[in-house]
């Protein structure tokens, strides 16, 4: 799997009085098995960008290649592209509509023209992947909690067995537990199935924990595109566009200013814990338990 975007520009309402740039000269390449975090303030172009990757929006100019093929060439199979690049919209539970959870998840595979057996096998696998216990499968999706509904919606996309899974703010509006459950399951898909993931998020904490690469959008432009530690090193620029590094990065920095010899680039709580315990052990102040 590979995605390549070259000089993408996108205008909403092109040719009307309301014409507005949403993407400006955005280029990148995504390789197999990457976990990409896409961040940026509201209106920076994240949702617009990801809808280009499965052909839902067509660039005003620029090119997109999927597995080396120009998706804008005549006769390109957009339907196949949509099956391979699975997109989970923001608040996807608004699109649940079947009478029961299992039928809802079957909807995508059914449209792919699969046999009943195959379709049901896909639905079972997808619901298991998102960790939704079997006792919910014959319930109405509307009886479930917010986090469960969202997992059903994600299962609906997984059941199509995409090569790439794109999730637009999948944790928005969930409580911390629902959020962690979803992120852990997404992370498992990446680790166990080597699925390529593009995670759109506002939360630096989430992104620092899971992504191996971060793309930062600002006013329709790609501002940074690098591993998390490198991106968070630009915390001053991030603050200027209303973002920030993870909170633990600031805590580590303050400790360093107070003379604690921590490394510069701590971005997760786990790393900070390890580093601090390491220091305590060195100075002989650590207890036997962590
Ligand atoms: P994000 O997902 O980062 O919040 P969007 O991609 O939704 O950003 O929006 C990028 C820009 O495009 C914003 O200025 C937004 O107002 C504008 N925009 C988004 N959707 C539409 C639309 N359907 N029609 C016109 N403008 C839009
Ligand atoms: Mg958005």
PDB file of C-alpha atoms and ligand atoms in Angstrom:
ATOM      1  CA  UNK A   1       0.000   0.000   0.000  1.00  0.00           C
ATOM      2  CA  UNK A   2       1.226   3.488  -0.765  1.00  0.00           C
ATOM      3  CA  UNK A   3      -0.401   6.884  -1.020  1.00  0.00           C
ATOM      4  CA  UNK A   4       1.232   9.843  -2.658  1.00  0.00           C
ATOM      5  CA  UNK A   5      -0.271  13.331  -2.760  1.00  0.00           C
ATOM      6  CA  UNK A   6       1.364  15.956  -4.951  1.00  0.00           C
ATOM      7  CA  UNK A   7       0.654  19.666  -4.653  1.00  0.00           C
ATOM      8  CA  UNK A   8      -2.979  19.306  -3.642  1.00  0.00           C
ATOM      9  CA  UNK A   9      -5.042  22.463  -3.701  1.00  0.00           C
ATOM     10  CA  UNK A  10      -8.691  22.431  -2.809  1.00  0.00           C
ATOM     11  CA  UNK A  11     -11.252  25.211  -2.934  1.00  0.00           C
ATOM     12  CA  UNK A  12     -14.771  24.927  -1.624  1.00  0.00           C
ATOM     13  CA  UNK A  13     -17.306  26.641  -3.876  1.00  0.00           C
ATOM     14  CA  UNK A  14     -14.813  26.974  -6.707  1.00  0.00           C
ATOM     15  CA  UNK A  15     -15.958  29.548  -9.234  1.00  0.00           C
ATOM     16  CA  UNK A  16     -18.603  31.038  -6.910  1.00  0.00           C
ATOM     17  CA  UNK A  17     -18.565  34.204  -4.817  1.00  0.00           C
ATOM     18  CA  UNK A  18     -17.986  31.974  -1.767  1.00  0.00           C
ATOM     19  CA  UNK A  19     -14.826  30.391  -3.120  1.00  0.00           C
ATOM     20  CA  UNK A  20     -12.501  29.490  -0.276  1.00  0.00           C
ATOM     21  CA  UNK A  21      -9.154  27.746  -0.094  1.00  0.00           C
ATOM     22  CA  UNK A  22      -9.217  24.750   2.210  1.00  0.00           C
ATOM     23  CA  UNK A  23      -5.942  23.118   1.117  1.00  0.00           C
ATOM     24  CA  UNK A  24      -2.846  24.773  -0.290  1.00  0.00           C
ATOM     25  CA  UNK A  25      -0.067  22.900  -2.003  1.00  0.00           C
ATOM     26  CA  UNK A  26      -0.162  19.849   0.244  1.00  0.00           C
ATOM     27  CA  UNK A  27       2.226  17.009  -0.637  1.00  0.00           C
ATOM     28  CA  UNK A  28       3.192  13.824   1.220  1.00  0.00           C
ATOM     29  CA  UNK A  29       3.797  10.127   0.860  1.00  0.00           C
ATOM     30  CA  UNK A  30       2.464   7.426   3.135  1.00  0.00           C
ATOM     31  CA  UNK A  31       3.965   3.958   3.184  1.00  0.00           C
ATOM     32  CA  UNK A  32       2.647   0.618   4.338  1.00  0.00           C
ATOM     33  CA  UNK A  33       2.019   0.100   8.037  1.00  0.00           C
ATOM     34  CA  UNK A  34       2.602   3.684   9.151  1.00  0.00           C
ATOM     35  CA  UNK A  35       0.645   5.249  11.992  1.00  0.00           C
ATOM     36  CA  UNK A  36       0.136   8.884  11.156  1.00  0.00           C
ATOM     37  CA  UNK A  37      -1.290  11.507  13.450  1.00  0.00           C
ATOM     38  CA  UNK A  38      -2.943  14.416  11.652  1.00  0.00           C
ATOM     39  CA  UNK A  39      -3.368  17.468  13.825  1.00  0.00           C
ATOM     40  CA  UNK A  40      -4.318  21.096  13.426  1.00  0.00           C
ATOM     41  CA  UNK A  41      -6.791  23.588  14.826  1.00  0.00           C
ATOM     42  CA  UNK A  42     -10.446  23.591  13.748  1.00  0.00           C
ATOM     43  CA  UNK A  43     -10.761  24.649  10.133  1.00  0.00           C
ATOM     44  CA  UNK A  44      -7.127  23.855   9.269  1.00  0.00           C
ATOM     45  CA  UNK A  45      -8.174  21.413   6.551  1.00  0.00           C
ATOM     46  CA  UNK A  46      -7.839  17.987   8.207  1.00  0.00           C
ATOM     47  CA  UNK A  47     -11.257  16.643   7.262  1.00  0.00           C
ATOM     48  CA  UNK A  48     -10.983  18.086   3.773  1.00  0.00           C
ATOM     49  CA  UNK A  49      -7.599  16.435   3.294  1.00  0.00           C
ATOM     50  CA  UNK A  50      -8.604  12.935   4.358  1.00  0.00           C
ATOM     51  CA  UNK A  51     -11.657  12.990   2.097  1.00  0.00           C
ATOM     52  CA  UNK A  52      -9.275  13.335  -0.830  1.00  0.00           C
ATOM     53  CA  UNK A  53      -7.572  10.090   0.034  1.00  0.00           C
ATOM     54  CA  UNK A  54     -10.547   7.905  -0.784  1.00  0.00           C
ATOM     55  CA  UNK A  55     -11.776  10.081  -3.621  1.00  0.00           C
ATOM     56  CA  UNK A  56     -14.788  11.619  -1.864  1.00  0.00           C
ATOM     57  CA  UNK A  57     -13.430  15.072  -2.692  1.00  0.00           C
ATOM     58  CA  UNK A  58     -11.541  15.773  -5.873  1.00  0.00           C
ATOM     59  CA  UNK A  59      -8.555  18.122  -5.703  1.00  0.00           C
ATOM     60  CA  UNK A  60      -8.954  21.447  -7.530  1.00  0.00           C
ATOM     61  CA  UNK A  61      -5.410  20.837  -8.705  1.00  0.00           C
ATOM     62  CA  UNK A  62      -2.657  18.386  -7.891  1.00  0.00           C
ATOM     63  CA  UNK A  63      -2.398  14.623  -8.085  1.00  0.00           C
ATOM     64  CA  UNK A  64      -3.030  11.635  -5.879  1.00  0.00           C
ATOM     65  CA  UNK A  65      -1.553   8.210  -6.473  1.00  0.00           C
ATOM     66  CA  UNK A  66      -2.748   5.064  -4.755  1.00  0.00           C
ATOM     67  CA  UNK A  67      -0.330   2.154  -5.131  1.00  0.00           C
ATOM     68  CA  UNK A  68       1.369   4.156  -7.860  1.00  0.00           C
ATOM     69  CA  UNK A  69      -1.814   4.712  -9.869  1.00  0.00           C
ATOM     70  CA  UNK A  70      -3.170   8.178 -10.589  1.00  0.00           C
ATOM     71  CA  UNK A  71      -6.661   8.131  -9.065  1.00  0.00           C
ATOM     72  CA  UNK A  72      -7.797  10.941 -11.371  1.00  0.00           C
ATOM     73  CA  UNK A  73      -6.983   9.093 -14.575  1.00  0.00           C
ATOM     74  CA  UNK A  74      -9.892   8.092 -16.821  1.00  0.00           C
ATOM     75  CA  UNK A  75     -11.425   4.773 -15.911  1.00  0.00           C
ATOM     76  CA  UNK A  76      -9.853   4.614 -12.441  1.00  0.00           C
ATOM     77  CA  UNK A  77     -11.934   2.413 -10.145  1.00  0.00           C
ATOM     78  CA  UNK A  78     -13.030   4.848  -7.407  1.00  0.00           C
ATOM     79  CA  UNK A  79     -15.302   2.221  -5.903  1.00  0.00           C
ATOM     80  CA  UNK A  80     -12.355  -0.086  -5.337  1.00  0.00           C
ATOM     81  CA  UNK A  81     -10.424   2.825  -3.838  1.00  0.00           C
ATOM     82  CA  UNK A  82     -13.225   3.453  -1.347  1.00  0.00           C
ATOM     83  CA  UNK A  83     -13.094  -0.177  -0.297  1.00  0.00           C
ATOM     84  CA  UNK A  84      -9.348  -0.041   0.254  1.00  0.00           C
ATOM     85  CA  UNK A  85      -9.209   3.297   2.028  1.00  0.00           C
ATOM     86  CA  UNK A  86     -11.685   3.044   4.894  1.00  0.00           C
ATOM     87  CA  UNK A  87     -12.831   6.379   6.261  1.00  0.00           C
ATOM     88  CA  UNK A  88     -14.523   6.716   9.639  1.00  0.00           C
ATOM     89  CA  UNK A  89     -16.153  10.140   9.786  1.00  0.00           C
ATOM     90  CA  UNK A  90     -16.345  12.343  12.832  1.00  0.00           C
ATOM     91  CA  UNK A  91     -19.352  11.274  14.958  1.00  0.00           C
ATOM     92  CA  UNK A  92     -19.821   8.199  12.769  1.00  0.00           C
ATOM     93  CA  UNK A  93     -22.571   6.923  15.054  1.00  0.00           C
ATOM     94  CA  UNK A  94     -24.889   9.447  13.382  1.00  0.00           C
ATOM     95  CA  UNK A  95     -24.768   7.145  10.389  1.00  0.00           C
ATOM     96  CA  UNK A  96     -25.880   3.983  12.174  1.00  0.00           C
ATOM     97  CA  UNK A  97     -29.294   3.044  10.910  1.00  0.00           C
ATOM     98  CA  UNK A  98     -29.942  -0.720  10.856  1.00  0.00           C
ATOM     99  CA  UNK A  99     -32.267  -2.359  13.369  1.00  0.00           C
ATOM    100  CA  UNK A 100     -29.473  -4.279  15.055  1.00  0.00           C
ATOM    101  CA  UNK A 101     -25.724  -3.949  15.508  1.00  0.00           C
ATOM    102  CA  UNK A 102     -24.819  -7.026  13.470  1.00  0.00           C
ATOM    103  CA  UNK A 103     -26.883  -5.973  10.428  1.00  0.00           C
ATOM    104  CA  UNK A 104     -25.390  -2.523  10.587  1.00  0.00           C
ATOM    105  CA  UNK A 105     -21.857  -3.889  10.400  1.00  0.00           C
ATOM    106  CA  UNK A 106     -22.913  -6.207   7.544  1.00  0.00           C
ATOM    107  CA  UNK A 107     -24.019  -3.246   5.436  1.00  0.00           C
ATOM    108  CA  UNK A 108     -20.620  -2.469   3.889  1.00  0.00           C
ATOM    109  CA  UNK A 109     -19.649  -6.069   2.998  1.00  0.00           C
ATOM    110  CA  UNK A 110     -23.157  -6.581   1.601  1.00  0.00           C
ATOM    111  CA  UNK A 111     -22.636  -3.670  -0.780  1.00  0.00           C
ATOM    112  CA  UNK A 112     -19.325  -5.199  -1.786  1.00  0.00           C
ATOM    113  CA  UNK A 113     -21.369  -8.075  -3.154  1.00  0.00           C
ATOM    114  CA  UNK A 114     -20.052 -10.723  -0.766  1.00  0.00           C
ATOM    115  CA  UNK A 115     -21.922 -13.944   0.014  1.00  0.00           C
ATOM    116  CA  UNK A 116     -24.010 -14.128   3.181  1.00  0.00           C
ATOM    117  CA  UNK A 117     -21.441 -16.413   4.865  1.00  0.00           C
ATOM    118  CA  UNK A 118     -18.522 -14.193   3.933  1.00  0.00           C
ATOM    119  CA  UNK A 119     -20.375 -11.038   4.961  1.00  0.00           C
ATOM    120  CA  UNK A 120     -21.290 -12.472   8.343  1.00  0.00           C
ATOM    121  CA  UNK A 121     -17.774 -13.745   8.930  1.00  0.00           C
ATOM    122  CA  UNK A 122     -16.469 -10.249   8.208  1.00  0.00           C
ATOM    123  CA  UNK A 123     -18.974  -8.662  10.589  1.00  0.00           C
ATOM    124  CA  UNK A 124     -18.100 -11.100  13.388  1.00  0.00           C
ATOM    125  CA  UNK A 125     -14.398 -10.465  12.932  1.00  0.00           C
ATOM    126  CA  UNK A 126     -14.824  -6.677  12.845  1.00  0.00           C
ATOM    127  CA  UNK A 127     -17.019  -6.593  15.951  1.00  0.00           C
ATOM    128  CA  UNK A 128     -14.492  -8.751  17.769  1.00  0.00           C
ATOM    129  CA  UNK A 129     -11.669  -6.452  16.667  1.00  0.00           C
ATOM    130  CA  UNK A 130     -13.388  -3.443  18.209  1.00  0.00           C
ATOM    131  CA  UNK A 131     -13.998  -5.432  21.377  1.00  0.00           C
ATOM    132  CA  UNK A 132     -17.793  -5.300  21.373  1.00  0.00           C
ATOM    133  CA  UNK A 133     -19.117  -8.264  23.317  1.00  0.00           C
ATOM    134  CA  UNK A 134     -21.440 -10.638  21.461  1.00  0.00           C
ATOM    135  CA  UNK A 135     -24.353  -9.906  23.764  1.00  0.00           C
ATOM    136  CA  UNK A 136     -24.788  -6.534  22.066  1.00  0.00           C
ATOM    137  CA  UNK A 137     -24.806  -7.803  18.514  1.00  0.00           C
ATOM    138  CA  UNK A 138     -28.572  -8.253  18.229  1.00  0.00           C
ATOM    139  CA  UNK A 139     -29.403  -5.036  20.046  1.00  0.00           C
ATOM    140  CA  UNK A 140     -30.430  -1.817  18.384  1.00  0.00           C
ATOM    141  CA  UNK A 141     -27.363   0.411  17.941  1.00  0.00           C
ATOM    142  CA  UNK A 142     -29.363   3.179  19.560  1.00  0.00           C
ATOM    143  CA  UNK A 143     -29.475   1.326  22.894  1.00  0.00           C
ATOM    144  CA  UNK A 144     -25.687   1.389  23.235  1.00  0.00           C
ATOM    145  CA  UNK A 145     -23.431   3.854  25.039  1.00  0.00           C
ATOM    146  CA  UNK A 146     -21.615   6.565  23.080  1.00  0.00           C
ATOM    147  CA  UNK A 147     -18.348   4.640  23.034  1.00  0.00           C
ATOM    148  CA  UNK A 148     -20.049   1.405  21.999  1.00  0.00           C
ATOM    149  CA  UNK A 149     -21.927   3.117  19.162  1.00  0.00           C
ATOM    150  CA  UNK A 150     -18.704   4.517  17.897  1.00  0.00           C
ATOM    151  CA  UNK A 151     -17.074   1.099  17.973  1.00  0.00           C
ATOM    152  CA  UNK A 152     -19.958  -0.312  15.938  1.00  0.00           C
ATOM    153  CA  UNK A 153     -19.410   2.419  13.362  1.00  0.00           C
ATOM    154  CA  UNK A 154     -15.689   1.638  13.208  1.00  0.00           C
ATOM    155  CA  UNK A 155     -16.488  -2.076  12.861  1.00  0.00           C
ATOM    156  CA  UNK A 156     -18.684  -1.203   9.882  1.00  0.00           C
ATOM    157  CA  UNK A 157     -15.654   0.210   8.087  1.00  0.00           C
ATOM    158  CA  UNK A 158     -13.312  -2.584   9.247  1.00  0.00           C
ATOM    159  CA  UNK A 159     -15.728  -5.183   7.883  1.00  0.00           C
ATOM    160  CA  UNK A 160     -14.868  -3.930   4.393  1.00  0.00           C
ATOM    161  CA  UNK A 161     -11.277  -4.975   5.175  1.00  0.00           C
ATOM    162  CA  UNK A 162      -9.577  -1.772   4.031  1.00  0.00           C
ATOM    163  CA  UNK A 163      -5.798  -1.525   3.644  1.00  0.00           C
ATOM    164  CA  UNK A 164      -5.810   1.913   5.214  1.00  0.00           C
ATOM    165  CA  UNK A 165      -7.999   3.075   8.078  1.00  0.00           C
ATOM    166  CA  UNK A 166      -8.585   6.797   8.445  1.00  0.00           C
ATOM    167  CA  UNK A 167     -10.373   8.023  11.563  1.00  0.00           C
ATOM    168  CA  UNK A 168     -11.575  11.608  11.894  1.00  0.00           C
ATOM    169  CA  UNK A 169     -11.408  12.565  15.577  1.00  0.00           C
ATOM    170  CA  UNK A 170     -12.589   9.133  16.760  1.00  0.00           C
ATOM    171  CA  UNK A 171     -12.440  10.085  20.439  1.00  0.00           C
ATOM    172  CA  UNK A 172     -14.363  13.373  20.203  1.00  0.00           C
ATOM    173  CA  UNK A 173     -16.976  13.623  22.915  1.00  0.00           C
ATOM    174  CA  UNK A 174     -16.074  10.351  24.660  1.00  0.00           C
ATOM    175  CA  UNK A 175     -15.194  10.009  28.330  1.00  0.00           C
ATOM    176  CA  UNK A 176     -11.575   9.042  29.157  1.00  0.00           C
ATOM    177  CA  UNK A 177     -12.411   5.356  29.401  1.00  0.00           C
ATOM    178  CA  UNK A 178     -14.234   5.235  26.065  1.00  0.00           C
ATOM    179  CA  UNK A 179     -11.386   7.185  24.550  1.00  0.00           C
ATOM    180  CA  UNK A 180      -8.689   4.815  25.816  1.00  0.00           C
ATOM    181  CA  UNK A 181     -10.639   1.751  24.691  1.00  0.00           C
ATOM    182  CA  UNK A 182     -10.958   3.066  21.162  1.00  0.00           C
ATOM    183  CA  UNK A 183      -7.340   4.173  20.930  1.00  0.00           C
ATOM    184  CA  UNK A 184      -6.099   0.835  22.293  1.00  0.00           C
ATOM    185  CA  UNK A 185      -8.136  -1.025  19.694  1.00  0.00           C
ATOM    186  CA  UNK A 186      -6.871   1.180  16.891  1.00  0.00           C
ATOM    187  CA  UNK A 187      -3.352   0.633  18.134  1.00  0.00           C
ATOM    188  CA  UNK A 188      -3.930  -3.144  18.183  1.00  0.00           C
ATOM    189  CA  UNK A 189      -5.082  -3.051  14.548  1.00  0.00           C
ATOM    190  CA  UNK A 190      -1.868  -1.317  13.698  1.00  0.00           C
ATOM    191  CA  UNK A 191       0.390  -3.588  15.740  1.00  0.00           C
ATOM    192  CA  UNK A 192      -1.262  -6.933  15.009  1.00  0.00           C
ATOM    193  CA  UNK A 193      -2.626  -6.458  11.494  1.00  0.00           C
ATOM    194  CA  UNK A 194       0.009  -3.974  10.316  1.00  0.00           C
ATOM    195  CA  UNK A 195      -2.847  -1.807   9.132  1.00  0.00           C
ATOM    196  CA  UNK A 196      -1.908   1.679   7.955  1.00  0.00           C
ATOM    197  CA  UNK A 197      -3.632   4.209  10.212  1.00  0.00           C
ATOM    198  CA  UNK A 198      -4.291   7.909   9.803  1.00  0.00           C
ATOM    199  CA  UNK A 199      -5.644   9.312  13.047  1.00  0.00           C
ATOM    200  CA  UNK A 200      -7.047  12.828  13.044  1.00  0.00           C
ATOM    201  CA  UNK A 201      -6.962  14.241  16.542  1.00  0.00           C
ATOM    202  CA  UNK A 202      -6.883  17.379  18.624  1.00  0.00           C
ATOM    203  CA  UNK A 203      -5.118  15.632  21.456  1.00  0.00           C
ATOM    204  CA  UNK A 204      -1.349  15.815  21.506  1.00  0.00           C
ATOM    205  CA  UNK A 205      -1.318  13.213  24.270  1.00  0.00           C
ATOM    206  CA  UNK A 206      -3.098  10.656  22.072  1.00  0.00           C
ATOM    207  CA  UNK A 207      -0.969  11.371  19.077  1.00  0.00           C
ATOM    208  CA  UNK A 208       2.335  11.290  20.957  1.00  0.00           C
ATOM    209  CA  UNK A 209       1.424   7.903  22.383  1.00  0.00           C
ATOM    210  CA  UNK A 210       0.460   6.173  19.169  1.00  0.00           C
ATOM    211  CA  UNK A 211       1.698   7.874  16.022  1.00  0.00           C
ATOM    212  CA  UNK A 212       5.121   7.310  14.510  1.00  0.00           C
ATOM    213  CA  UNK A 213       4.725  10.370  12.353  1.00  0.00           C
ATOM    214  CA  UNK A 214       2.773  13.596  12.766  1.00  0.00           C
ATOM    215  CA  UNK A 215       1.479  15.895  10.095  1.00  0.00           C
ATOM    216  CA  UNK A 216       0.487  19.317  11.359  1.00  0.00           C
ATOM    217  CA  UNK A 217      -1.993  21.372   9.345  1.00  0.00           C
ATOM    218  CA  UNK A 218      -2.455  25.118   9.655  1.00  0.00           C
ATOM    219  CA  UNK A 219      -4.716  27.224   7.450  1.00  0.00           C
ATOM    220  CA  UNK A 220      -4.832  24.558   4.772  1.00  0.00           C
ATOM    221  CA  UNK A 221      -1.075  24.099   4.640  1.00  0.00           C
ATOM    222  CA  UNK A 222       1.089  21.300   5.921  1.00  0.00           C
ATOM    223  CA  UNK A 223       3.317  22.946   8.496  1.00  0.00           C
ATOM    224  CA  UNK A 224       5.270  19.963   9.877  1.00  0.00           C
ATOM    225  CA  UNK A 225       5.599  16.350   8.866  1.00  0.00           C
ATOM    226  CA  UNK A 226       8.019  14.417  11.061  1.00  0.00           C
ATOM    227  CA  UNK A 227       8.308  11.946  13.969  1.00  0.00           C
ATOM    228  CA  UNK A 228       6.527  13.157  17.154  1.00  0.00           C
ATOM    229  CA  UNK A 229       9.669  14.169  19.044  1.00  0.00           C
ATOM    230  CA  UNK A 230      10.811  16.344  16.201  1.00  0.00           C
ATOM    231  CA  UNK A 231       7.398  17.983  15.790  1.00  0.00           C
ATOM    232  CA  UNK A 232       7.011  18.655  19.518  1.00  0.00           C
ATOM    233  CA  UNK A 233      10.452  20.214  19.499  1.00  0.00           C
ATOM    234  CA  UNK A 234       8.731  23.022  17.572  1.00  0.00           C
ATOM    235  CA  UNK A 235       6.458  23.725  20.532  1.00  0.00           C
ATOM    236  CA  UNK A 236       6.809  27.486  20.171  1.00  0.00           C
ATOM    237  CA  UNK A 237       5.537  27.402  16.593  1.00  0.00           C
ATOM    238  CA  UNK A 238       2.826  24.952  17.650  1.00  0.00           C
ATOM    239  CA  UNK A 239       1.681  27.379  20.327  1.00  0.00           C
ATOM    240  CA  UNK A 240       1.543  30.160  17.768  1.00  0.00           C
ATOM    241  CA  UNK A 241      -1.058  28.196  15.823  1.00  0.00           C
ATOM    242  CA  UNK A 242      -3.064  27.290  18.913  1.00  0.00           C
ATOM    243  CA  UNK A 243      -1.582  23.849  19.480  1.00  0.00           C
ATOM    244  CA  UNK A 244       0.918  22.668  22.050  1.00  0.00           C
ATOM    245  CA  UNK A 245       3.222  19.792  22.843  1.00  0.00           C
ATOM    246  CA  UNK A 246       1.885  17.141  25.271  1.00  0.00           C
ATOM    247  CA  UNK A 247       1.666  18.456  28.843  1.00  0.00           C
ATOM    248  CA  UNK A 248       4.319  16.045  30.063  1.00  0.00           C
ATOM    249  CA  UNK A 249       6.818  17.706  27.711  1.00  0.00           C
ATOM    250  CA  UNK A 250       6.320  20.954  29.637  1.00  0.00           C
ATOM    251  CA  UNK A 251       6.601  19.213  32.994  1.00  0.00           C
ATOM    252  CA  UNK A 252       9.867  17.587  31.910  1.00  0.00           C
ATOM    253  CA  UNK A 253      11.151  20.919  30.686  1.00  0.00           C
ATOM    254  CA  UNK A 254      10.382  22.612  34.019  1.00  0.00           C
ATOM    255  CA  UNK A 255      12.118  19.821  35.913  1.00  0.00           C
ATOM    256  CA  UNK A 256      15.132  20.240  33.694  1.00  0.00           C
ATOM    257  CA  UNK A 257      15.197  23.964  34.376  1.00  0.00           C
ATOM    258  CA  UNK A 258      15.250  23.087  38.075  1.00  0.00           C
ATOM    259  CA  UNK A 259      18.334  20.969  37.494  1.00  0.00           C
ATOM    260  CA  UNK A 260      16.850  17.483  37.036  1.00  0.00           C
ATOM    261  CA  UNK A 261      18.916  15.948  34.214  1.00  0.00           C
ATOM    262  CA  UNK A 262      16.026  14.703  32.061  1.00  0.00           C
ATOM    263  CA  UNK A 263      16.314  14.308  28.310  1.00  0.00           C
ATOM    264  CA  UNK A 264      15.041  17.068  26.045  1.00  0.00           C
ATOM    265  CA  UNK A 265      12.523  15.089  24.115  1.00  0.00           C
ATOM    266  CA  UNK A 266      10.170  13.393  26.568  1.00  0.00           C
ATOM    267  CA  UNK A 267       6.686  13.253  25.061  1.00  0.00           C
ATOM    268  CA  UNK A 268       4.776  10.575  26.975  1.00  0.00           C
ATOM    269  CA  UNK A 269       4.040   9.964  30.649  1.00  0.00           C
ATOM    270  CA  UNK A 270       5.536   6.447  30.342  1.00  0.00           C
ATOM    271  CA  UNK A 271       8.842   7.872  29.114  1.00  0.00           C
ATOM    272  CA  UNK A 272       8.909  10.438  31.904  1.00  0.00           C
ATOM    273  CA  UNK A 273       8.224   7.746  34.490  1.00  0.00           C
ATOM    274  CA  UNK A 274      11.026   5.568  33.171  1.00  0.00           C
ATOM    275  CA  UNK A 275      13.493   8.446  33.049  1.00  0.00           C
ATOM    276  CA  UNK A 276      12.667   9.669  36.553  1.00  0.00           C
ATOM    277  CA  UNK A 277      12.830   6.171  38.053  1.00  0.00           C
ATOM    278  CA  UNK A 278      16.156   5.686  36.287  1.00  0.00           C
ATOM    279  CA  UNK A 279      17.500   8.859  37.868  1.00  0.00           C
ATOM    280  CA  UNK A 280      16.221   7.878  41.307  1.00  0.00           C
ATOM    281  CA  UNK A 281      17.870   4.469  41.032  1.00  0.00           C
ATOM    282  CA  UNK A 282      21.143   6.071  40.059  1.00  0.00           C
ATOM    283  CA  UNK A 283      21.047   8.314  43.097  1.00  0.00           C
ATOM    284  CA  UNK A 284      19.915   5.417  45.298  1.00  0.00           C
ATOM    285  CA  UNK A 285      16.627   7.052  46.278  1.00  0.00           C
ATOM    286  CA  UNK A 286      14.228   4.618  44.611  1.00  0.00           C
ATOM    287  CA  UNK A 287      12.213   2.113  46.600  1.00  0.00           C
ATOM    288  CA  UNK A 288      12.007  -1.491  45.424  1.00  0.00           C
ATOM    289  CA  UNK A 289       8.543  -1.008  43.942  1.00  0.00           C
ATOM    290  CA  UNK A 290       7.735   1.087  40.866  1.00  0.00           C
TER     291      UNK A 290
HETATM  292  P1  LIG B   1     -10.792  20.688  10.051  1.00  0.00           P
HETATM  293  O1  LIG B   1     -11.280  19.299   9.776  1.00  0.00           O
HETATM  294  O2  LIG B   1      -9.332  20.786  10.260  1.00  0.00           O
HETATM  295  O3  LIG B   1     -11.554  21.351  11.144  1.00  0.00           O
HETATM  296  P2  LIG B   1     -12.044  21.342   7.497  1.00  0.00           P
HETATM  297  O4  LIG B   1     -11.373  20.519   6.480  1.00  0.00           O
HETATM  298  O5  LIG B   1     -13.375  20.897   7.973  1.00  0.00           O
HETATM  299  O6  LIG B   1     -11.062  21.565   8.724  1.00  0.00           O
HETATM  300  O7  LIG B   1     -12.216  22.828   6.944  1.00  0.00           O
HETATM  301  C1  LIG B   1     -11.191  23.517   6.247  1.00  0.00           C
HETATM  302  C2  LIG B   1     -11.748  24.836   5.744  1.00  0.00           C
HETATM  303  O8  LIG B   1     -12.748  24.592   4.753  1.00  0.00           O
HETATM  304  C3  LIG B   1     -12.413  25.673   6.813  1.00  0.00           C
HETATM  305  O9  LIG B   1     -12.142  27.033   6.544  1.00  0.00           O
HETATM  306  C4  LIG B   1     -13.864  25.372   6.653  1.00  0.00           C
HETATM  307  O10 LIG B   1     -14.656  26.464   7.057  1.00  0.00           O
HETATM  308  C5  LIG B   1     -13.986  25.160   5.159  1.00  0.00           C
HETATM  309  N1  LIG B   1     -15.044  24.200   4.839  1.00  0.00           N
HETATM  310  C6  LIG B   1     -15.156  22.937   5.327  1.00  0.00           C
HETATM  311  N2  LIG B   1     -16.238  22.310   4.785  1.00  0.00           N
HETATM  312  C7  LIG B   1     -16.807  23.199   3.940  1.00  0.00           C
HETATM  313  C8  LIG B   1     -17.940  23.150   3.076  1.00  0.00           C
HETATM  314  N3  LIG B   1     -18.687  22.047   2.978  1.00  0.00           N
HETATM  315  N4  LIG B   1     -18.217  24.257   2.354  1.00  0.00           N
HETATM  316  C9  LIG B   1     -17.452  25.374   2.444  1.00  0.00           C
HETATM  317  N5  LIG B   1     -16.365  25.480   3.225  1.00  0.00           N
HETATM  318  C10 LIG B   1     -16.050  24.414   3.963  1.00  0.00           C
HETATM  319 MG1  LIG B   2     -12.653  18.161  10.838  1.00  0.00          MG
END
